[in-house]
PDB file of C-alpha atoms in Angstrom:
ATOM      1  CA  MET A   1      84.059 -91.718  60.667  1.00  0.00           C
ATOM      2  CA  PRO A   2      84.154 -94.699  62.706  1.00  0.00           C
ATOM      3  CA  ALA A   3      80.885 -96.173  64.605  1.00  0.00           C
ATOM      4  CA  ARG A   4      80.540 -95.441  68.215  1.00  0.00           C
ATOM      5  CA  ASP A   5      81.835 -97.779  70.682  1.00  0.00           C
ATOM      6  CA  ARG A   6      79.259 -99.547  72.793  1.00  0.00           C
ATOM      7  CA  TYR A   7      80.080 -97.242  75.909  1.00  0.00           C
ATOM      8  CA  HIS A   8      80.904 -94.045  74.286  1.00  0.00           C
ATOM      9  CA  ASP A   9      78.043 -92.126  75.614  1.00  0.00           C
ATOM     10  CA  GLN A  10      78.748 -93.378  79.353  1.00  0.00           C
ATOM     11  CA  VAL A  11      82.317 -92.329  79.036  1.00  0.00           C
ATOM     12  CA  LYS A  12      81.169 -89.131  77.618  1.00  0.00           C
ATOM     13  CA  ALA A  13      79.008 -88.523  80.563  1.00  0.00           C
ATOM     14  CA  ALA A  14      81.653 -89.847  83.109  1.00  0.00           C
ATOM     15  CA  LEU A  15      84.045 -87.287  81.842  1.00  0.00           C
ATOM     16  CA  VAL A  16      81.622 -84.506  82.215  1.00  0.00           C
ATOM     17  CA  ASN A  17      80.852 -85.835  85.750  1.00  0.00           C
ATOM     18  CA  ASP A  18      84.526 -85.776  86.569  1.00  0.00           C
ATOM     19  CA  GLY A  19      84.854 -82.331  85.779  1.00  0.00           C
ATOM     20  CA  TRP A  20      85.936 -82.350  82.199  1.00  0.00           C
ATOM     21  CA  THR A  21      84.342 -80.321  79.197  1.00  0.00           C
ATOM     22  CA  ILE A  22      83.933 -82.509  76.015  1.00  0.00           C
ATOM     23  CA  THR A  23      85.650 -80.422  73.237  1.00  0.00           C
ATOM     24  CA  ASP A  24      85.679 -82.976  70.220  1.00  0.00           C
ATOM     25  CA  ASP A  25      83.216 -85.986  69.641  1.00  0.00           C
ATOM     26  CA  PRO A  26      85.248 -87.318  67.743  1.00  0.00           C
ATOM     27  CA  LEU A  27      88.713 -85.734  67.851  1.00  0.00           C
ATOM     28  CA  HIS A  28      90.058 -85.413  64.520  1.00  0.00           C
ATOM     29  CA  VAL A  29      93.555 -85.997  63.677  1.00  0.00           C
ATOM     30  CA  LYS A  30      95.695 -85.989  60.376  1.00  0.00           C
ATOM     31  CA  TRP A  31      98.813 -87.415  59.416  1.00  0.00           C
ATOM     32  CA  GLY A  32     100.112 -87.190  56.040  1.00  0.00           C
ATOM     33  CA  ALA A  33      97.055 -88.361  53.954  1.00  0.00           C
ATOM     34  CA  LYS A  34      95.247 -90.195  56.782  1.00  0.00           C
ATOM     35  CA  ASP A  35      92.368 -89.219  58.735  1.00  0.00           C
ATOM     36  CA  MET A  36      92.185 -90.772  62.367  1.00  0.00           C
ATOM     37  CA  TYR A  37      89.039 -90.279  64.660  1.00  0.00           C
ATOM     38  CA  ILE A  38      89.683 -90.543  68.413  1.00  0.00           C
ATOM     39  CA  ASP A  39      86.452 -90.993  70.360  1.00  0.00           C
ATOM     40  CA  LEU A  40      86.607 -88.088  72.481  1.00  0.00           C
ATOM     41  CA  GLY A  41      88.818 -84.684  73.107  1.00  0.00           C
ATOM     42  CA  ALA A  42      88.553 -83.190  76.222  1.00  0.00           C
ATOM     43  CA  GLU A  43      89.769 -80.558  78.938  1.00  0.00           C
ATOM     44  CA  GLN A  44      89.845 -79.298  82.348  1.00  0.00           C
ATOM     45  CA  LEU A  45      90.527 -75.781  83.395  1.00  0.00           C
ATOM     46  CA  LEU A  46      92.779 -76.057  86.697  1.00  0.00           C
ATOM     47  CA  ALA A  47      91.435 -72.601  88.364  1.00  0.00           C
ATOM     48  CA  ALA A  48      94.642 -72.459  90.588  1.00  0.00           C
ATOM     49  CA  GLU A  49      97.284 -72.500  87.504  1.00  0.00           C
ATOM     50  CA  LYS A  50      94.787 -70.861  85.178  1.00  0.00           C
ATOM     51  CA  ASP A  51      95.758 -73.657  82.779  1.00  0.00           C
ATOM     52  CA  GLN A  52      94.259 -76.350  80.893  1.00  0.00           C
ATOM     53  CA  ARG A  53      94.667 -79.704  81.025  1.00  0.00           C
ATOM     54  CA  LYS A  54      93.683 -81.648  77.486  1.00  0.00           C
ATOM     55  CA  ILE A  55      93.197 -85.345  77.016  1.00  0.00           C
ATOM     56  CA  ALA A  56      92.212 -87.674  74.048  1.00  0.00           C
ATOM     57  CA  VAL A  57      89.950 -90.750  75.132  1.00  0.00           C
ATOM     58  CA  GLU A  58      89.663 -93.728  72.785  1.00  0.00           C
ATOM     59  CA  VAL A  59      86.708 -96.109  74.334  1.00  0.00           C
ATOM     60  CA  LYS A  60      87.037 -99.887  73.913  1.00  0.00           C
ATOM     61  CA  SER A  61      84.306-102.326  74.879  1.00  0.00           C
ATOM     62  CA  PHE A  62      86.280-105.729  74.861  1.00  0.00           C
ATOM     63  CA  VAL A  63      83.259-107.828  73.520  1.00  0.00           C
ATOM     64  CA  SER A  64      84.713-110.057  71.047  1.00  0.00           C
ATOM     65  CA  ARG A  65      85.220-113.821  71.829  1.00  0.00           C
ATOM     66  CA  SER A  66      88.959-113.040  72.699  1.00  0.00           C
ATOM     67  CA  GLU A  67      89.823-110.831  75.008  1.00  0.00           C
ATOM     68  CA  MET A  68      93.596-110.920  73.655  1.00  0.00           C
ATOM     69  CA  GLU A  69      92.349-110.080  70.165  1.00  0.00           C
ATOM     70  CA  ASP A  70      90.403-107.030  71.653  1.00  0.00           C
ATOM     71  CA  LEU A  71      93.732-106.282  73.438  1.00  0.00           C
ATOM     72  CA  GLU A  72      95.908-106.659  70.518  1.00  0.00           C
ATOM     73  CA  GLN A  73      93.656-104.273  68.414  1.00  0.00           C
ATOM     74  CA  ALA A  74      93.371-101.508  71.260  1.00  0.00           C
ATOM     75  CA  ILE A  75      96.989-101.402  71.848  1.00  0.00           C
ATOM     76  CA  GLY A  76      97.970-101.132  68.179  1.00  0.00           C
ATOM     77  CA  GLN A  77      95.300 -98.563  67.675  1.00  0.00           C
ATOM     78  CA  PHE A  78      96.413 -96.615  70.852  1.00  0.00           C
ATOM     79  CA  THR A  79     100.029 -96.670  69.868  1.00  0.00           C
ATOM     80  CA  VAL A  80      99.128 -95.156  66.200  1.00  0.00           C
ATOM     81  CA  TYR A  81      97.013 -92.430  67.858  1.00  0.00           C
ATOM     82  CA  TYR A  82      99.780 -91.675  70.574  1.00  0.00           C
ATOM     83  CA  GLU A  83     102.595 -91.388  67.895  1.00  0.00           C
ATOM     84  CA  VAL A  84     100.448 -89.128  66.171  1.00  0.00           C
ATOM     85  CA  LEU A  85      99.132 -87.114  68.571  1.00  0.00           C
ATOM     86  CA  SER A  86     102.342 -86.441  70.567  1.00  0.00           C
ATOM     87  CA  ARG A  87     103.128 -85.008  67.189  1.00  0.00           C
ATOM     88  CA  VAL A  88     100.247 -82.783  66.192  1.00  0.00           C
ATOM     89  CA  GLU A  89      98.928 -81.645  69.674  1.00  0.00           C
ATOM     90  CA  PRO A  90     102.072 -82.600  71.963  1.00  0.00           C
ATOM     91  CA  ASP A  91     100.054 -80.946  74.816  1.00  0.00           C
ATOM     92  CA  ARG A  92      97.398 -83.828  74.731  1.00  0.00           C
ATOM     93  CA  SER A  93      97.380 -86.826  76.982  1.00  0.00           C
ATOM     94  CA  LEU A  94      95.893 -90.116  75.515  1.00  0.00           C
ATOM     95  CA  PHE A  95      93.951 -92.724  77.453  1.00  0.00           C
ATOM     96  CA  LEU A  96      92.126 -95.984  76.807  1.00  0.00           C
ATOM     97  CA  ALA A  97      88.701 -96.165  78.609  1.00  0.00           C
ATOM     98  CA  VAL A  98      87.572 -99.427  79.567  1.00  0.00           C
ATOM     99  CA  ASN A  99      85.137-100.708  82.177  1.00  0.00           C
ATOM    100  CA  GLU A 100      85.643-101.744  85.681  1.00  0.00           C
ATOM    101  CA  GLU A 101      84.950-105.376  84.415  1.00  0.00           C
ATOM    102  CA  VAL A 102      87.494-105.334  81.510  1.00  0.00           C
ATOM    103  CA  TYR A 103      90.170-103.540  84.006  1.00  0.00           C
ATOM    104  CA  ILE A 104      89.572-106.592  86.564  1.00  0.00           C
ATOM    105  CA  ASN A 105      89.660-109.316  83.999  1.00  0.00           C
ATOM    106  CA  LEU A 106      92.380-108.051  81.862  1.00  0.00           C
ATOM    107  CA  PHE A 107      94.512-105.186  83.656  1.00  0.00           C
ATOM    108  CA  GLU A 108      94.809-106.850  86.592  1.00  0.00           C
ATOM    109  CA  GLU A 109      96.329-110.052  85.390  1.00  0.00           C
ATOM    110  CA  PRO A 110      99.879-110.159  84.134  1.00  0.00           C
ATOM    111  CA  ILE A 111      99.506-109.198  80.380  1.00  0.00           C
ATOM    112  CA  GLY A 112      97.785-106.241  81.323  1.00  0.00           C
ATOM    113  CA  LYS A 113     100.309-105.155  84.556  1.00  0.00           C
ATOM    114  CA  ILE A 114     103.165-105.463  82.009  1.00  0.00           C
ATOM    115  CA  LEU A 115     101.396-103.049  79.745  1.00  0.00           C
ATOM    116  CA  ILE A 116     100.533-100.557  82.604  1.00  0.00           C
ATOM    117  CA  GLU A 117     103.892-100.928  84.407  1.00  0.00           C
ATOM    118  CA  SER A 118     105.965-100.519  81.096  1.00  0.00           C
ATOM    119  CA  ARG A 119     103.622 -97.433  80.770  1.00  0.00           C
ATOM    120  CA  ARG A 120     102.879 -98.410  77.312  1.00  0.00           C
ATOM    121  CA  ILE A 121      99.192 -97.304  77.822  1.00  0.00           C
ATOM    122  CA  ARG A 122      97.119 -94.996  79.982  1.00  0.00           C
ATOM    123  CA  LEU A 123      93.919 -96.068  81.377  1.00  0.00           C
ATOM    124  CA  VAL A 124      90.534 -94.050  82.652  1.00  0.00           C
ATOM    125  CA  VAL A 125      88.518 -97.010  84.155  1.00  0.00           C
ATOM    126  CA  PHE A 126      84.922 -96.034  84.357  1.00  0.00           C
ATOM    127  CA  ASP A 127      81.404 -97.699  85.741  1.00  0.00           C
ATOM    128  CA  PRO A 128      79.050 -97.694  82.664  1.00  0.00           C
ATOM    129  CA  HIS A 129      76.207 -97.804  84.977  1.00  0.00           C
ATOM    130  CA  SER A 130      76.636 -94.783  87.331  1.00  0.00           C
ATOM    131  CA  GLU A 131      78.575 -92.962  84.497  1.00  0.00           C
ATOM    132  CA  THR A 132      81.505 -92.276  86.633  1.00  0.00           C
ATOM    133  CA  ILE A 133      85.296 -92.382  86.287  1.00  0.00           C
ATOM    134  CA  ARG A 134      86.590 -95.096  88.967  1.00  0.00           C
ATOM    135  CA  GLN A 135      90.161 -94.483  88.492  1.00  0.00           C
ATOM    136  CA  TRP A 136      93.201 -92.894  86.364  1.00  0.00           C
ATOM    137  CA  ILE A 137      96.110 -95.064  85.624  1.00  0.00           C
ATOM    138  CA  PRO A 138      98.634 -93.124  86.282  1.00  0.00           C
ATOM    139  CA  GLU A 139      96.684 -91.231  88.724  1.00  0.00           C
ATOM    140  CA  ASN A 140      97.299 -87.753  87.555  1.00  0.00           C
ATOM    141  CA  PRO A 141      95.985 -88.035  84.126  1.00  0.00           C
ATOM    142  CA  ILE A 142      98.748 -85.354  82.950  1.00  0.00           C
ATOM    143  CA  ALA A 143     101.326 -86.636  84.756  1.00  0.00           C
ATOM    144  CA  SER A 144     103.195 -88.784  81.908  1.00  0.00           C
TER     145      SER A 144
END
């Protein structure tokens, strides 16, 4: 199993604080002979609809010397997980968790905006200090 990201526990706590139940830590997915481990699987009961929303969250810190290398690796990993997850658990939406500083420094820049606008990625932006979710992109975690 892969090593946990620096912010794994903070994202896990932020999801719980936001009303999510952690169901998998990590979420194991298999495609052919390949095993993959997405950092977290979670679900949230929608009382009014008596239905569940399911998500998978891959946590990334972006701590290397090159933000672009971190971004390229994160997008590549997200793409692989997205394609496999859409086939084995199509009712689960995949998100990339990034802290507020990374969001501001990278995803509010043109390179990040183009990825968000093209719907290449979904983000959950968190504050590691308060262990809270600051925003979901897109706004509704299950909308797209």
